[in-house]
Amino acid sequence: MRGLLPKVAYLCALALLAGCAPDRAAISDAVREDGGPLIVLADEQAGLEAAIAPDQGGELTSLRVRRQGEWIETLHRARDYSGQPGWRGKALFLWPATGRNFPAGFAIPAGGREGAWDFQGERYPMPIHGFAGHMPWTVESRRDGFVALSLRDTGETRRVYPFGFTLTAQYRIERGALSITYYVQAAADNQHAMPFSIGNHITFRTPLIEGGDPGALWIQTPSTVEYLKRPPGLPTGETRPRSLDRPVRLADLPAKESVSLGGYAGDPWLEYRDPRGMALRITQNTSGPAEGPVVRFNLWGDPSQGYYSPEPWVGMPNSLVSGKGLIKVEAGESWRWRIVIEPSRGR
């Protein structure tokens, strides 16, 4: 018996160490239905899987969470690039613009998706939400639970944005959460500080759990200010107090009309919850503030159509025109933005 006790103690110690050990995430390759590549990060122990599409803006294209033994896709139109009508879903990266940019006197085209901005006496085209989310990215490094992708300026980008840059997106699964860290590096030979806004149009399914009421899902975030806008989505310069510190049902938010929130104390966070037993919490932080008023979460979607997008931003619509909600990075310098998405499976 005395010989057995040390062995039992040793096995118990190993079990305790295993319980305290960090999650072990894996990395693998997959192919979409359209033949495009995917990089999949997965942690079976934590029940979390993320898929990234390098050729589609390097975006997060799938985020699956295991609940009660079943894998649940949380993103709207995950892995789908078929071009079907309606909102594309997934998690479009927004840069160097968030929303639309229209200079004074600009003839706004039908649909309002193509805009412009002026810099150093020249006018440049700028599509809604910028261009980086529609370009192929390059895989720079990868290992278990981690992948880094990059996008560099080209002759094509300089026709709309006259700066040299390197963007990096680092995806990592650890401790049961997904982090996305963006780095914006301004080229050393830029002649001026590089202005931009940044965001992610992450779009979740409504409901998250099949069979629920889409409008019954709710959002909670400790905002204090809403930035008011006029058609087609341009800030008026006016604000009003707006706190979602208490949960607000999606049914009580306007459909397909954005609600732009700011005025956060500390790192902004938002919780998106299905009352049937699943939630996703988004937290964000930066290495430096934007100039002037800044939107940190932009709410938009239509739960009756199966989606809602609590977009994390550091920016403002029309920022390249107004100068408000801009980050400016000097030549040779860099700036960081980190998003953490953490699922929970309780009520």
Tab-separated table of N, CA and C in Angstrom, residues 61-62 75-80 90:
chain	number	residue	atom	x	y	z
A	61	THR	N	-13.075	33.920	-41.894
A	61	THR	CA	-14.204	33.508	-42.724
A	61	THR	C	-15.101	32.478	-42.041
A	62	SER	N	-14.653	31.968	-40.891
A	62	SER	CA	-15.460	31.023	-40.114
A	62	SER	C	-14.995	31.071	-38.671
A	75	LEU	N	-20.543	32.744	-37.662
A	75	LEU	CA	-20.485	33.803	-38.667
A	75	LEU	C	-21.521	33.600	-39.767
A	76	HIS	N	-22.101	34.690	-40.200
A	76	HIS	CA	-23.055	34.689	-41.313
A	76	HIS	C	-22.313	34.409	-42.623
A	77	ARG	N	-22.853	33.492	-43.408
A	77	ARG	CA	-22.296	33.094	-44.702
A	77	ARG	C	-20.820	32.698	-44.603
A	78	ALA	N	-20.524	31.915	-43.595
A	78	ALA	CA	-19.153	31.456	-43.372
A	78	ALA	C	-18.627	30.687	-44.582
A	79	ARG	N	-17.391	30.956	-44.950
A	79	ARG	CA	-16.676	30.258	-46.028
A	79	ARG	C	-17.365	30.368	-47.382
A	80	ASP	N	-18.313	31.265	-47.529
A	80	ASP	CA	-19.128	31.348	-48.742
A	80	ASP	C	-18.711	32.569	-49.565
A	90	LYS	N	-19.380	37.209	-42.888
A	90	LYS	CA	-17.994	36.912	-42.509
A	90	LYS	C	-17.399	38.057	-41.700
